[in-house]
Structure formats: structure tokens, C-alpha cells
Coordinates of C-alpha atoms in Angstrom, one line a residue:
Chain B
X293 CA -23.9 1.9 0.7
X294 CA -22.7 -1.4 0.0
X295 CA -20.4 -3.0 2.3
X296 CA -17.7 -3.6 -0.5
X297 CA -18.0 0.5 -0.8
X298 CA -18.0 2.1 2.3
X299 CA -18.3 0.4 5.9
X300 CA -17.9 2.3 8.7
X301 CA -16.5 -0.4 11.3
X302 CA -13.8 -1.2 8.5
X303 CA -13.4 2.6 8.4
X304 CA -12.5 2.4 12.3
X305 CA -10.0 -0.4 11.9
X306 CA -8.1 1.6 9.7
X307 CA -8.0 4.4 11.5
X308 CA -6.9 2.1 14.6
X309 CA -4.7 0.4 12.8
X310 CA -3.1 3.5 11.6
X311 CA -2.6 5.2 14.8
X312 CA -1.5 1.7 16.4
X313 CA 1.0 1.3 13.4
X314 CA 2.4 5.7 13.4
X315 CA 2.2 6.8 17.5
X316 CA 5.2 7.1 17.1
X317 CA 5.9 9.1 14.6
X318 CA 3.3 11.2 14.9
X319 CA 4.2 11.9 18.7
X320 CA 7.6 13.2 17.5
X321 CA 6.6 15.2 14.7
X322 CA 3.7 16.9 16.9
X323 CA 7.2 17.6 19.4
X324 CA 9.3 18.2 16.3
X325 CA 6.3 21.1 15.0
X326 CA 6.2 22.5 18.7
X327 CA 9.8 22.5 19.8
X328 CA 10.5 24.3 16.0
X329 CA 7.4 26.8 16.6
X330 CA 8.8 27.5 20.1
X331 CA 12.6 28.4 18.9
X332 CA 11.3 30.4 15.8
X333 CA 9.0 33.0 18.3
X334 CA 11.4 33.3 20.6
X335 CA 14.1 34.1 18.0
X336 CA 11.7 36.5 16.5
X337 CA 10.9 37.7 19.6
X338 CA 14.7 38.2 20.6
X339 CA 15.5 39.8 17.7
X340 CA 12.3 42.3 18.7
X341 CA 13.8 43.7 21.7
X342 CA 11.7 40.9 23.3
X343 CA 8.6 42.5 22.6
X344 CA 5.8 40.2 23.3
X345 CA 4.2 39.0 20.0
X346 CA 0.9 40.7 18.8
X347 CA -2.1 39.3 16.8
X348 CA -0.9 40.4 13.1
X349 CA 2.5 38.0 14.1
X350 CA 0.4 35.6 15.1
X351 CA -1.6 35.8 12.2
X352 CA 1.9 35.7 9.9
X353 CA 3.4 33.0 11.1
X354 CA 0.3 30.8 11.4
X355 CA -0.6 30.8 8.1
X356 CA 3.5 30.5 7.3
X357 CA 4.1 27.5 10.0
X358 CA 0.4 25.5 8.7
X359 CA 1.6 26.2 5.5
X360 CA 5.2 24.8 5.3
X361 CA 4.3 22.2 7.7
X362 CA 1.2 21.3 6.4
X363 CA 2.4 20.6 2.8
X364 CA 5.4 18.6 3.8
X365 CA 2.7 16.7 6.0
X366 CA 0.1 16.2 3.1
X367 CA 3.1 16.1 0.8
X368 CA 4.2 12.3 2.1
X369 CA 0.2 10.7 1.5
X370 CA 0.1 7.3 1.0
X371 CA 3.2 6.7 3.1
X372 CA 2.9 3.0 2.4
X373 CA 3.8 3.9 -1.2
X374 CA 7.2 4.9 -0.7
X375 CA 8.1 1.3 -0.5
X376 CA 6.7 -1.7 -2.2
X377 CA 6.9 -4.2 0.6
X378 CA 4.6 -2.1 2.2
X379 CA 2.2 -1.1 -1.0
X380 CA 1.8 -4.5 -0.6
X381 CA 0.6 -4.7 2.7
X382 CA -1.8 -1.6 2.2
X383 CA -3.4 -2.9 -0.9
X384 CA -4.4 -6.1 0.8
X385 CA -5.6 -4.6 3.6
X386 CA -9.1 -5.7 3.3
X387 CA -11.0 -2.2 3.2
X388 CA -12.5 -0.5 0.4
X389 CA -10.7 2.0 -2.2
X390 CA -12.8 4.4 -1.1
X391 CA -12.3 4.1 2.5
X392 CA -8.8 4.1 2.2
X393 CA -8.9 7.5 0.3
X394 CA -11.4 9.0 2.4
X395 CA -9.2 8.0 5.5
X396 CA -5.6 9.6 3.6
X397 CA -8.1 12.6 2.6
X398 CA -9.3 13.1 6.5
X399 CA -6.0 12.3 8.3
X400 CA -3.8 14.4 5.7
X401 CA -5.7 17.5 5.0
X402 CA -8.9 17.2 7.7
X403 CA -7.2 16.7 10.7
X404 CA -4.1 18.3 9.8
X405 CA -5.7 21.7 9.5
X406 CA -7.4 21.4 12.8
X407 CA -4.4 20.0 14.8
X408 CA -1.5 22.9 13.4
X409 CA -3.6 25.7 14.1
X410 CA -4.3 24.2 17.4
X411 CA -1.0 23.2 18.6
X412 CA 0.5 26.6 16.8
X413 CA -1.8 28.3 19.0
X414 CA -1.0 26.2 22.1
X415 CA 3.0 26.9 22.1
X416 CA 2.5 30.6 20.6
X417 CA 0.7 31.1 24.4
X418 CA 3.6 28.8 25.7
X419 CA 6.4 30.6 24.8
X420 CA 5.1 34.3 25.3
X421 CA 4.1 33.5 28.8
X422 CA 7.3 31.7 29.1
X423 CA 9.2 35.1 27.8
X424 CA 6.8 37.3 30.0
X425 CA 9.5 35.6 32.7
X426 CA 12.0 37.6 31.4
X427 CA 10.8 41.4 30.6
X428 CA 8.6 43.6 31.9
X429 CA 5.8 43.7 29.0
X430 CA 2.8 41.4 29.5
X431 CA 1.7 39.4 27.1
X432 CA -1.7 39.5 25.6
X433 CA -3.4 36.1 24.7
X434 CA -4.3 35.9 21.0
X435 CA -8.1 34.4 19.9
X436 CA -8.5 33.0 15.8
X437 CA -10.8 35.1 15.9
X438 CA -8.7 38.4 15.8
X439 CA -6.8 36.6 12.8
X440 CA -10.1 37.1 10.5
X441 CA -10.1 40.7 12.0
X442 CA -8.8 42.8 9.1
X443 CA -10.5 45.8 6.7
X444 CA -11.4 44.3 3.3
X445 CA -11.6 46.8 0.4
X446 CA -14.4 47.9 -0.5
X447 CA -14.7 46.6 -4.3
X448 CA -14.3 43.0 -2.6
X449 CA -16.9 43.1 -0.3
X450 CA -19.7 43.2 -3.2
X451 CA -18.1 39.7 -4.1
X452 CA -18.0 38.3 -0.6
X453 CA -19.0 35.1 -1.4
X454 CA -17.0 34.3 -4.1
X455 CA -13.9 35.5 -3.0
X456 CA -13.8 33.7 0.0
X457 CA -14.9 30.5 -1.8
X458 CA -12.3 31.1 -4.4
X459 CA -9.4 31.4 -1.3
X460 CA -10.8 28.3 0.6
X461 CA -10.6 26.4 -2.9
X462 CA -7.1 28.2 -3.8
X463 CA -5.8 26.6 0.0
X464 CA -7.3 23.5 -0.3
X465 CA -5.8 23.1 -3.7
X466 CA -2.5 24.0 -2.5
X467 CA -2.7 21.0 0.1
X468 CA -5.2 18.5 -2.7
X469 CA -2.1 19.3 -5.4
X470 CA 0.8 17.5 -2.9
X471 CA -1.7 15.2 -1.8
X472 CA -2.0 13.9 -5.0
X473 CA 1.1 13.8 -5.8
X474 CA 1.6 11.3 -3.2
X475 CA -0.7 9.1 -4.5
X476 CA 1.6 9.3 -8.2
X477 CA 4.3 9.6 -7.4
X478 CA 6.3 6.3 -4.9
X479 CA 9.8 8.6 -4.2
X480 CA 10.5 12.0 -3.4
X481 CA 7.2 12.9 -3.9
X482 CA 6.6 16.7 -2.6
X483 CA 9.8 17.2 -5.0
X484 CA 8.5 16.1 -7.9
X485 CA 4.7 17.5 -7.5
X486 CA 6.5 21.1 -7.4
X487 CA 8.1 20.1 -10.2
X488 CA 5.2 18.9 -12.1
X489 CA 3.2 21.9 -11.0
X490 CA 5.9 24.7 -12.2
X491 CA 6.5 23.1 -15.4
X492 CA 2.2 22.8 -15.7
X493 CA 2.2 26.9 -14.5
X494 CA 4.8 27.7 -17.2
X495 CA 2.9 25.6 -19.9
X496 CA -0.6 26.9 -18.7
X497 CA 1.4 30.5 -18.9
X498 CA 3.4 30.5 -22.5
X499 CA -0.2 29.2 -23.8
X500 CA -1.9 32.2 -22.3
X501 CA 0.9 34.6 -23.6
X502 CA 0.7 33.1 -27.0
X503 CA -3.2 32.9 -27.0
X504 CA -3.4 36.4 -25.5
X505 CA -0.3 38.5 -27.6
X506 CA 1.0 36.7 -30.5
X507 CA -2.9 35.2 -31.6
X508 CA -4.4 38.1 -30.8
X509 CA -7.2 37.1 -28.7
X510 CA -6.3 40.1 -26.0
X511 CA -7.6 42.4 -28.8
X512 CA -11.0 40.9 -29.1
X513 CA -14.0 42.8 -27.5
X514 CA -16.3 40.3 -25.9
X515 CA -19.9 40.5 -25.3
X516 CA -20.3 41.9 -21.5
X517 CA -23.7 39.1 -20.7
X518 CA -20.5 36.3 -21.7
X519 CA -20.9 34.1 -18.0
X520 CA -17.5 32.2 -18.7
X521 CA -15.7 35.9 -19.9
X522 CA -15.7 38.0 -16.3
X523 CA -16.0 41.3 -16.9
X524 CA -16.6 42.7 -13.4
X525 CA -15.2 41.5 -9.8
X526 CA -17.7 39.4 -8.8
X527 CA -17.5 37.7 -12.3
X528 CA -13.7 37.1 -11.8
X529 CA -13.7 35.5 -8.4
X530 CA -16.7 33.7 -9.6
X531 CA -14.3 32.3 -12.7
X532 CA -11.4 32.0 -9.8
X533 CA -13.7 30.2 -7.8
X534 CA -14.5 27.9 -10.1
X535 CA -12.0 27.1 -11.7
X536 CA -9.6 26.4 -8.5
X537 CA -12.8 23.9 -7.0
X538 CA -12.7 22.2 -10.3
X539 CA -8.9 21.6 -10.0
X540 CA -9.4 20.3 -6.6
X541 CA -12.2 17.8 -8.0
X542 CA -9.8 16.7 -10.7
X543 CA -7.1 16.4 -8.5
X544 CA -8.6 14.8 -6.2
X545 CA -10.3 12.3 -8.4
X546 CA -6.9 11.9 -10.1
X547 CA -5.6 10.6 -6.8
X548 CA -8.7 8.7 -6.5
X549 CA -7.9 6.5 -9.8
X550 CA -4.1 5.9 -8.8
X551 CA -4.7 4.5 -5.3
X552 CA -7.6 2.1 -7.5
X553 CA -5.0 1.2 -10.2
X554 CA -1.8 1.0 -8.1
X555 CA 0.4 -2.1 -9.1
X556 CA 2.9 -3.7 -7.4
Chain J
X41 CA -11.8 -21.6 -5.3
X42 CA -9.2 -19.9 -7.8
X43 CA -10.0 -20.3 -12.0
X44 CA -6.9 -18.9 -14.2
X45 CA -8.3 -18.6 -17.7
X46 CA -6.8 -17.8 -20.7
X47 CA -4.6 -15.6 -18.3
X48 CA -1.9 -13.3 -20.5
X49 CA 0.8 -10.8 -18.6
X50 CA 3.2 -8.4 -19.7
X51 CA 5.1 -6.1 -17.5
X52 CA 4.9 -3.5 -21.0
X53 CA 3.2 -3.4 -24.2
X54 CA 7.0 -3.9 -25.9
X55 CA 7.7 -7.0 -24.1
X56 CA 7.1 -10.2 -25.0
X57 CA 4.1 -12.1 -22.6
X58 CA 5.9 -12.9 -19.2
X59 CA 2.4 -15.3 -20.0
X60 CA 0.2 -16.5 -22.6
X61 CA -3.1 -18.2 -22.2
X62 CA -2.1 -19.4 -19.2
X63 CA -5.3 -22.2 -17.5
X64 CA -5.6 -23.5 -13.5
X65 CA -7.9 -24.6 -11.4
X66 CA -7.5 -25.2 -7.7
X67 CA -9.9 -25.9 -5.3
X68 CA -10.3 -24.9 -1.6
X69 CA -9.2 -28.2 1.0
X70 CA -5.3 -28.7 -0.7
X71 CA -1.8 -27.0 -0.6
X72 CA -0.4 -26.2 -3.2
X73 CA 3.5 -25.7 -4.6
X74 CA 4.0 -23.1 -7.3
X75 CA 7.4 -24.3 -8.5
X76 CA 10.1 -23.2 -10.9
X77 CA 13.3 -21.5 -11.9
X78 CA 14.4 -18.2 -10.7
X79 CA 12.7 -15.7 -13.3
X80 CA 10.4 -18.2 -14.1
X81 CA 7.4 -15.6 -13.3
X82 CA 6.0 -17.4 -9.6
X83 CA 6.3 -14.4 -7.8
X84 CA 3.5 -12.1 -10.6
X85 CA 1.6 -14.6 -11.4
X86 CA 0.7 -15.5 -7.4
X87 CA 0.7 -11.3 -7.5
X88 CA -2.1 -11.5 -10.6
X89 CA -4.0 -14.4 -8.6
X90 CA -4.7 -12.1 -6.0
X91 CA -4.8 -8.8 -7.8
X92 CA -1.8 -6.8 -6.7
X93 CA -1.0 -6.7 -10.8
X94 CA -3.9 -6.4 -13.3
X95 CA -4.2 -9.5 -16.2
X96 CA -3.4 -8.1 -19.9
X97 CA -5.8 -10.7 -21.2
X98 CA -8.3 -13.5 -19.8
X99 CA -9.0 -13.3 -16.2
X100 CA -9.0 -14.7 -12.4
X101 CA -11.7 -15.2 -10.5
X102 CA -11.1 -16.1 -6.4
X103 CA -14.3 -17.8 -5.2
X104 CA -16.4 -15.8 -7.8
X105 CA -14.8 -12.5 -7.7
X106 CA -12.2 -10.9 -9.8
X107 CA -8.9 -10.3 -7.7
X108 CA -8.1 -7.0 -9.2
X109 CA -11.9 -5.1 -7.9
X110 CA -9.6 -5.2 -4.4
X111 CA -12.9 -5.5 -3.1
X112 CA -13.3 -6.0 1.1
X113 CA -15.5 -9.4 1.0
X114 CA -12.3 -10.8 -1.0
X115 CA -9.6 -9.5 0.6
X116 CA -10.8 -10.7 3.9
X117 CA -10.3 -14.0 2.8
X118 CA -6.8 -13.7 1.0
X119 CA -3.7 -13.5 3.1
X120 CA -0.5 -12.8 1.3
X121 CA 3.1 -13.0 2.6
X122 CA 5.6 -11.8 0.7
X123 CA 9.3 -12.9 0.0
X124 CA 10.2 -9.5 1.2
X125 CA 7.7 -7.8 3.9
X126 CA 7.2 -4.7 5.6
X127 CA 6.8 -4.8 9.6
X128 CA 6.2 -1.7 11.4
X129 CA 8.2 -1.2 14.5
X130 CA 5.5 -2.4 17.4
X131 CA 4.8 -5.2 19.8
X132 CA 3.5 -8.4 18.8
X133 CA 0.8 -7.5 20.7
X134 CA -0.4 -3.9 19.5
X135 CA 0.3 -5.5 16.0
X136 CA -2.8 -8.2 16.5
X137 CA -4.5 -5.8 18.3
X138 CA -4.0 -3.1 15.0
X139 CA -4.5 -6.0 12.4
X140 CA -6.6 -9.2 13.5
X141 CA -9.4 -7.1 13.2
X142 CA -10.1 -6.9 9.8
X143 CA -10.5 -10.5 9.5
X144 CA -13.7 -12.1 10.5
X145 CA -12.1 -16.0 11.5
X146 CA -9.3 -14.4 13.1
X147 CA -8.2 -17.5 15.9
X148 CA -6.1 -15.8 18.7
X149 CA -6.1 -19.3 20.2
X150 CA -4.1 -20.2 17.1
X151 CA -1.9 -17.6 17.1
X152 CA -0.5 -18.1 20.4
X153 CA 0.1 -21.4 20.0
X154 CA 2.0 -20.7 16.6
X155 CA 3.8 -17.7 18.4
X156 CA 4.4 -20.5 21.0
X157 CA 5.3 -23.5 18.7
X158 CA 7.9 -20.8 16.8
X159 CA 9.3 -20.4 19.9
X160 CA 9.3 -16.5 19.4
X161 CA 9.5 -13.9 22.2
X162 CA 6.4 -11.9 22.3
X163 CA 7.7 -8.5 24.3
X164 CA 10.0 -7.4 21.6
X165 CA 9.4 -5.1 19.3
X166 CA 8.9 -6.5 15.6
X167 CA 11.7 -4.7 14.4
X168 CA 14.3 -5.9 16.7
X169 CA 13.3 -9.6 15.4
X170 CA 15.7 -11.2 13.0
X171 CA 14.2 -11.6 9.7
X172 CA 13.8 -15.4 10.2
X173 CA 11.8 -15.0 13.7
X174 CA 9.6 -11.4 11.7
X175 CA 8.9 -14.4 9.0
X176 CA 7.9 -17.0 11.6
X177 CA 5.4 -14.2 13.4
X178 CA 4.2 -13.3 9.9
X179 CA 3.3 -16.5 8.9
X180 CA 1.9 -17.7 12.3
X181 CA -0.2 -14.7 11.7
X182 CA -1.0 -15.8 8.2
X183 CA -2.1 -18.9 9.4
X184 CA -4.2 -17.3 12.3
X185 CA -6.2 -15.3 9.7
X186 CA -8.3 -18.6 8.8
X187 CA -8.5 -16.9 4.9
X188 CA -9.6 -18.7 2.6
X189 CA -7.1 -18.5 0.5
X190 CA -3.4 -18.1 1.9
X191 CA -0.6 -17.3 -0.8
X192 CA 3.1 -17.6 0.9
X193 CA 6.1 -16.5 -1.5
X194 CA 9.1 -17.9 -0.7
X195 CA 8.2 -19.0 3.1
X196 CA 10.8 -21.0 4.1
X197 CA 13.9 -18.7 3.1
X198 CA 15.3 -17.3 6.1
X199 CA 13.8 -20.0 7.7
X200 CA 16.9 -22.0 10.4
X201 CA 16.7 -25.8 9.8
X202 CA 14.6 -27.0 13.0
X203 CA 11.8 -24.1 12.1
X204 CA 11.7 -25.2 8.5
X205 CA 10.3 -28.5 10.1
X206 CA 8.0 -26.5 12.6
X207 CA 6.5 -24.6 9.5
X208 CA 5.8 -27.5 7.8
X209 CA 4.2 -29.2 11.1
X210 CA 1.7 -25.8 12.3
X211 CA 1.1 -25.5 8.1
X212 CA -0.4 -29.1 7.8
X213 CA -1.8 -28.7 11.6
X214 CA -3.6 -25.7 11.2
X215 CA -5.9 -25.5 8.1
X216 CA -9.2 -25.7 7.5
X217 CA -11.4 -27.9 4.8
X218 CA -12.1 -24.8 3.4
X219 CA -8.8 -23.2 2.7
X220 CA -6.1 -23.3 0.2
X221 CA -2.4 -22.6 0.4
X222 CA -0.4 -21.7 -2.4
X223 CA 3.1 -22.0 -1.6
X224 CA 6.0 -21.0 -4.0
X225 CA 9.0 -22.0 -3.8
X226 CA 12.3 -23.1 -5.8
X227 CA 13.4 -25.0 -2.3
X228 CA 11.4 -27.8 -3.2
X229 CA 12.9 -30.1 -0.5
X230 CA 11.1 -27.8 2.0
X231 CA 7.3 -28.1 1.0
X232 CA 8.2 -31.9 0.3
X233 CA 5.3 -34.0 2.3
X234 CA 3.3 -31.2 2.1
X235 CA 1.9 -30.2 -0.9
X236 CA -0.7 -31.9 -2.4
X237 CA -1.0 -30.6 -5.8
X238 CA 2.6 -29.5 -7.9
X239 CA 2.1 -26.5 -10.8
X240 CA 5.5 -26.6 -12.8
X241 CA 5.6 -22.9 -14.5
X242 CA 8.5 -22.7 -17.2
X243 CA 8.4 -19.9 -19.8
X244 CA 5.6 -18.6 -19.0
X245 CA 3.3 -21.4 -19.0
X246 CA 2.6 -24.5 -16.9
X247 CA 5.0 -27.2 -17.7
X248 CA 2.7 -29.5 -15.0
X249 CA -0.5 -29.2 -13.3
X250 CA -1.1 -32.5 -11.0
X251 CA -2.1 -34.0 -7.9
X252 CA 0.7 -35.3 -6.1
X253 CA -1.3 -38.5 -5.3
X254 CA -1.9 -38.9 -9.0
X255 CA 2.1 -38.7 -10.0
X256 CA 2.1 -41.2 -7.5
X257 CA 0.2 -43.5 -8.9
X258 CA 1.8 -43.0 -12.5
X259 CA 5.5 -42.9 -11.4
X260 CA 8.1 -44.6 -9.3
X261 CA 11.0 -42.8 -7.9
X262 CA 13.4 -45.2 -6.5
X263 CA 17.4 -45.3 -6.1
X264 CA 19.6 -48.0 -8.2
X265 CA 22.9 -49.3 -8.5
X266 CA 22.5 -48.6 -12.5
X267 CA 20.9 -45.7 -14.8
X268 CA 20.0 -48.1 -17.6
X269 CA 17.3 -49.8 -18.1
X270 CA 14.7 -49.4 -21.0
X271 CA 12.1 -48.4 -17.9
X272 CA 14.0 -45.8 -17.0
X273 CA 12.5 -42.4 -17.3
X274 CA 14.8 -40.3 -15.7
X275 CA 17.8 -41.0 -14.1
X276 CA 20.5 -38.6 -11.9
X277 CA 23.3 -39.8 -10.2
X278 CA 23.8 -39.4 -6.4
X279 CA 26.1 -40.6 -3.3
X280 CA 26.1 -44.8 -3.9
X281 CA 24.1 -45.1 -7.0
X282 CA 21.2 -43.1 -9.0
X283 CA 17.9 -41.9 -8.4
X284 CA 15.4 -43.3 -11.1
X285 CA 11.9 -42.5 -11.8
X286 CA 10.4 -45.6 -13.3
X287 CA 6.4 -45.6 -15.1
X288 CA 4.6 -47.2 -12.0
X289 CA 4.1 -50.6 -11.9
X290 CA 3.3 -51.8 -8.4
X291 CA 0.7 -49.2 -6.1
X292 CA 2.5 -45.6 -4.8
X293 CA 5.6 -44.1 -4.1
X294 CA 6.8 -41.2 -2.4
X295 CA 7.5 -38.5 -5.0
X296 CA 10.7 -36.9 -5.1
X297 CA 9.7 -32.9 -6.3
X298 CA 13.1 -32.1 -6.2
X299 CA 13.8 -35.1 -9.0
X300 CA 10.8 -34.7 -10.4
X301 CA 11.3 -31.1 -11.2
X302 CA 14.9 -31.5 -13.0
X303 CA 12.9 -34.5 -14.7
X304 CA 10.2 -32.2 -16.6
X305 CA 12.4 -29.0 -16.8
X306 CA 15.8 -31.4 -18.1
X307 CA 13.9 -34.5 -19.2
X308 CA 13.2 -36.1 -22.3
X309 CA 9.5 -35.8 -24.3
X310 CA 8.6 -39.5 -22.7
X311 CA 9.2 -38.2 -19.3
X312 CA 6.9 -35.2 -20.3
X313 CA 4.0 -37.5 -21.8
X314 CA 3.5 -38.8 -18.3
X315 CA 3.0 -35.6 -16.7
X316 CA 1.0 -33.5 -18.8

């Protein structure tokens, strides 16, 4: 690739400078996600006759804690946007467009969903060895891989494949949509991409009601060989699939073209 | 180094051109003063020059490429301070080690000189600076880039009175044959025996584009007991008499920007003929 593309020493300096420039802050919100972690288990915990957590809790409130946190995290991308001295500063930063995007992508949503489950994981042992102090009931480590360990039915396991591509797009779009946002949008921008997305659901919606009861295209028999039209399971989470990795390629591209375009 | 042609700006598609076939040309070795009024429009067009806004017609080219591609090879060789900056909270010292990097002539040498020259205390944290020592470590920075091309907005407000001389002493001590500074200011008095070259803008265009050596050479700037006198281009009254600019008659004189500038923006169409 051409240096004025994508060069992977000027890909390094950005990443030093970043972590040069946010220690800091990303010391205290790693102590800030821990410390709030810790109190919520052991409230939960408490309020459960100090019963030692099991794997289906920590199965809840890992996807709930990477979740919350995660989207407020990937919700503020492009932190130098928020102000224009330091747009400034970002956009004459001599690196590429794309290795500035490719960085935001990697340090919001890459790293991100490697370092919550890890550090979830870290203080969930924490505190319920720290609680096993105070009762009699031992606590029982908990592996990831007992969070995967659940029955499926039996009319999605013919569609394996699909579904699970169609729930890893549907999560990645759920942390691509704020990500985005934060490239559009300079203040309060996890606010308004919720906003922008409800009123885009309720459009998308009313359209589909309208299409579907008032035009009448519910009462239209299609043709069962149709590829776009699912008629069976596989066929749906095939559609899903597709259509929730397409949104995260617009998206994504979307965010792309404002960090390229960005005035100050 | 830089070639403005035909350059038109609007901030919307409703508003009149903030510019209209705007034309410069400045080459690398000089400094330059971008001078006018408040409002007059110094701030976007040194912001279209190096691409932080996007030209509605005509274009800029900085040593062959356009400004607004952002691309790397360019911006490695453009340094821009702002009037207003952002500074993240760190040492002097992690902030080099975080930013020097990412360009190539980077002269720590320099820089510790500057830092020394500015008298500024390198332990402290950037953010417990006051603005005026944040500026002078920004600009001794700016200056230990070795771009090409260094734009300063505004660099001496905030600036006390003995470091407003020190800027102008590690500005003309530092460069390179190959660089160019772009300095704009409405504080004319404090880029005075520096710039070289003087670009006037006034409603949206440039009211004067010329050497400093070359007004000079044209024009005499003197003081006098009286304003009259059918020689007299210009004329404003000051403590024990009036300052007068004069067509030159014998060799150079030192230019007064300060008159000068009230001369073109207040004076009459003769006073423009000499300048354009």
C-alpha cells in the first residue's frame, strides 16, 4: 500500500501517541469499570443470601456490564471531536484517514471487547473469593467457556451458521451504530445516535406497517425458490444476517467519509 | 511552495463568498504576515491553505499537493498553531516523546534551546502552564518541527512583553532556506522587522500582496512637523508631529506596517496605486 494510505510505523505513533496523550484516563475508567463491577456483585450477592455467584450470573451480567460499558465507551469515538481546538490537532496529525479510522475502529470496538470481558472476568473472581471470606459456601471459578454452554432449539441448529453470523453482526452493529455516531455527531453524541436510531426504527417500522397492512403486500403469496423472500429458518437468519452485516458496512463506511470530510 | 488560485469560500451556499477568486503565491525561504481587520477572513483562509476547510471554487496546492487530500507526505511538512489550542494534560517530556515522532526533521536540539530561550519550566504538566507559557511551548515546538511550511494564527496574543521579543528572536533564528512562515496577525507592531512579504486581506480579497523590501523601495515613512505637502501620501498624527508616507525618493526606509496598514485600508486611491 502506498505510504499516503496505510503505513504501519505511522500506525504505531498513533497508537503511542494515544496512549501517551489518555493513561490517564483510561487507568481510571479501567478502576471506575472494576470498582462499579465489584459493588454491583456484591450487592447482588448480598441481596442473595450471599450465595456465591454461578455461571448463568456470570453469564447475565457480562453480556449486561460489556454492553452498557461498552457502548458508552464506543459511544464517545473520535474524542478529539468534541472540541474544535482539538479536531484541529487530530486532522493535522500527519497520518492517513485510513489509519486514523482503522486505529478508532481497533481501540473502540477491538480492544474494547477483549479488555471488558477480561477485566469483568478478573473482578467477578475477585469479589467471590473476596465474599468466600465471609460465608461458608465456596465459590466455584467460572471459564467463558461455560457462558457458550446452553441448549439451542432444535429448529436453530439446522441454521447454525447463519444465526450465529446474524448475532455477531446484530452485536457488532449495536457497537458500529454509536461508533458512528461519534464520528457525526461533535456533542452529546451517544444521545443523539439513540435518537437518530429510534426515530430511523420507527420510520423503518410505520413503512413496514403501511407496506405490509394498509398496501396490502402481507396478503401476497410469493414464490417459495424467491432468495431475497425467506420462507424457512435458515432463509430468515440468512436475510437477518445479511442485512445486519450490510448495516455495519454502511455504517461503518458512513463514519469512514465523515472523519475524511470533517471541517473545522 | 503554496499557489492560491481562483480560490472562492463560503461558510453556506446562502451566504455571500467570505472569498472570490482569491490569487497568491508564496515561496518557501520568507515569512510572511497575513494581515487585516477582525472578521476580515485570516483565520479560514490560513484554515483553506492547509485544508482544515475545503475551497468552494479554484484550489490550493502546498508544494504540489492539494491541502484538503490530508494526505501524510503533506502534513508532515505543515505545522499549524492555532489562536486557540488544545493541550493534553502531560509533561513536556512525554508530549515530545508522543508527538515529535511523526515528523521526519524533528530537532530536539532545537527544542531545548527554544524551551530554554522561553524560559519555560519543563517538569510541569502542560496544563498547569498559563496560556502564554502553553503558547511559548507550542510554538517552540512548531518551530522544532523543521516543516516546511509553518502557519501561526495569532502567535503573539497572550504573549508578556519581553517574550514577544524572544518570539520574534528564536522565529528569525531558527528557520530553514526551505521553509515558510505564515504569521497572521492584526498586532502588526509584533511581526514588525520580521516579515518579509505583507498580504493585506479586506472583504474577502487581497487589498496588497508585496515584498516588504519592495514597499521599501517605493515608499518613505517618515515623521514631520506638518501633514501637508503635495508628496504626501498618507499622513496620521502622533505625539510631537505626524507620521507621513512619502513616494520614495532617496534608497529605503523602514516600513511602518502598522501605518501602512491604516494607509491602504483608510487611504486614498493614490496611496492604493502604489501598492497594488
Amino acid at each position: 500500500m502506498s505510504s499516503n494510505i496505510f503505513n504501519g510505523k505511522r500506525f504505531l505513533l498513533l497508537c503511542r501517541q494515544h496512549f501517551i496523550h489518555s493513561n490517564k484516563m483510561l487507568l481510571f475508567s479501567a478502576v471506575a469499570y472494576i470498582g462499579v463491577i465489584f459493588i454491583i456483585l456484591s450487592l447482588v450477592q448480598m441481596s442473595n443470601d450471599r450465595v456465591p455467584h454461578d455461571a448463568e450470573i456470570f453469564r447475565e451480567l457480562l453480556l449486561t456490564f460489556v454492553a452498557i460499558f461498552g457502548i458508552l465507551y464506543v459511544g464517545y469515538s473520535f474524542p478529539s471531536f468534541r472540541s474544535k481546538e482539538a479536531t484541529i490537532n487530530y486532522l493535522m496529525l500527519p497520518g492517513s484517514v485510513l489509519e486514523k479510522f482503522l486505529f478508532e475502529l481497533i481501540i473502540r470496538i477491538g480492544l474494547m471487547l477483549i479488555l471488558l470481558p477480561i477485566l469483568f472476568w478478573i473482578t467477578f473472581h475477585l469479589q467471590g473469593y473476596f465474599f468466600s471470606l465471609f460465608t461458608t459456601e465456596t465459590f466455584q471459578p467460572v471459564g467463558f467457556q461455560q457462558t457458550m454452554d446452553f441448549e439451542m432449539p432444535s429448529e436453530i441448529k439446522e441454521a447454525m451458521f447463519w444465526f450465529y453470523t446474524f448475532i455477531v453482526s446484530l452485536v457488532a452493529l449495536g457497537f458500529v451504530l454509536p461508533f458512528t455516531g461519534g464520528a457525526m455527531f461533535s456533542k452529546q453524541p451517544l444521545v443523539k445516535t439513540l435518537f437518530s436510531v429510534a426515530i430511523i426504527i420507527i420510520a423503518y417500522a410505520g413503512f413496514t406497517y403501511i407496506a405490509v397492512e394498509k398496501l396490502g403486500v402481507g396478503r401476497y403469496n410469493v414464490n417459495d425458490s424467491m432468495w431475497l423472500i425467506p420462507t424457512d429458518n435458515k432463509g430468515i437468519f440468512r436475510f437477518l444476517a445479511f442485512a445486519a452485516i450490510i448495516a455495519n458496512v454502511t455504517m461503518l463506511f458512513v463514519a469512514y467519509r465523515k472523519l475524511k470530510e470533517k471541517e473545522v | 511552495m503554496i499557489s492560491i488560485k481562483n480560490l472562492g469560500f463560503s461558510y453556506t451556499k446562502k451566504q455571500q463568498p467570505l472569498f472570490h477568486q482569491l490569487d497568491c503565491e508564496l515561496q518557501a525561504g520568507s515569512i510572511a504576515g497575513l494581515l487585516g481587520k477582525n472578521g476580515a477572513g485570516k483565520t479560514t483562509l490560513l484554515k483553506l491553505m492547509i485544508g482544515l476547510l475545503f475551497p468552494t471554487e479554484g484550489q490550493v496546492s502546498i508544494m504540489g499537493h492539494q491541502p484538503a487530500k490530508r494526505e501524510p507526505s503533506l502534513l508532515q511538512d505543515i505545522y499549524f498553531l492555532p489562536e486557540e489550542f488544545y493541550i493534553p494534560g502531560i509533561s513536556m517530556a512525554k508530549y515530545v516523546k508522543a508527538n515529535a515522532g511523526f515528523y521526519p526533521r524533528f530537532d530536539q536540539d532545537l527544542l531545548k534551546r527554544l524551551i530554554s530561550d522561553f524560559e519555560l519550566p519543563e517538569t510541569k504538566s502542560l496544563q498547569k502552564l498559563s496560556y502564554g507559557q502553553k503558547k511559548k511551548f507550542l510554538i517552540s515546538f512548531a518551530l522544532s518541527t523543521k516543516c516546511r511550511l509553518l502557519v501561526l494564527d495569532e502567535p503573539t496574543n497572550g504573549l508578556d512583553i519581553p517574550s514577544k521579543g524572544i518570539f520574534r528572536k528564536v522565529l528569525a533564528g531558527s528557520l530553514d532556506e526551505d521553509q515558510l512562515v505564515i504569521i497572521s496577525t492584526h498586532q502588526v507592531r509584533d511581526v514588525e522587522n520580521l516579515i518579509d512579504r505583507v498580504l493585506m486581506l479586506e472583504n474577502g480579497r487581497f487589498i496588497m500582496q508585496k515584498d516588504l523590501f519592495d514597499i521599501s523601495s517605493q515608499l518613505n515613512f517618515s515623521t514631520a512637523s506638518s501633514a501637508e505637502g503635495e508628496n504626501v501620501l498618507y499622513s496620521e498624527m502622533v505625539p510631537g508631529g505626524y507620521r507621513v508616507i512619502t513616494p520614495q525618493t532617496n534608497g529605503n526606509s523602514n516600513v511602518d506596517i502598522e501605518l501602512l496598514f491604516n494607509a491602504i485600508s483608510h487611504g486614498t486611491e493614490k496611496m492604493k496605486a502604489y501598492v497594488q
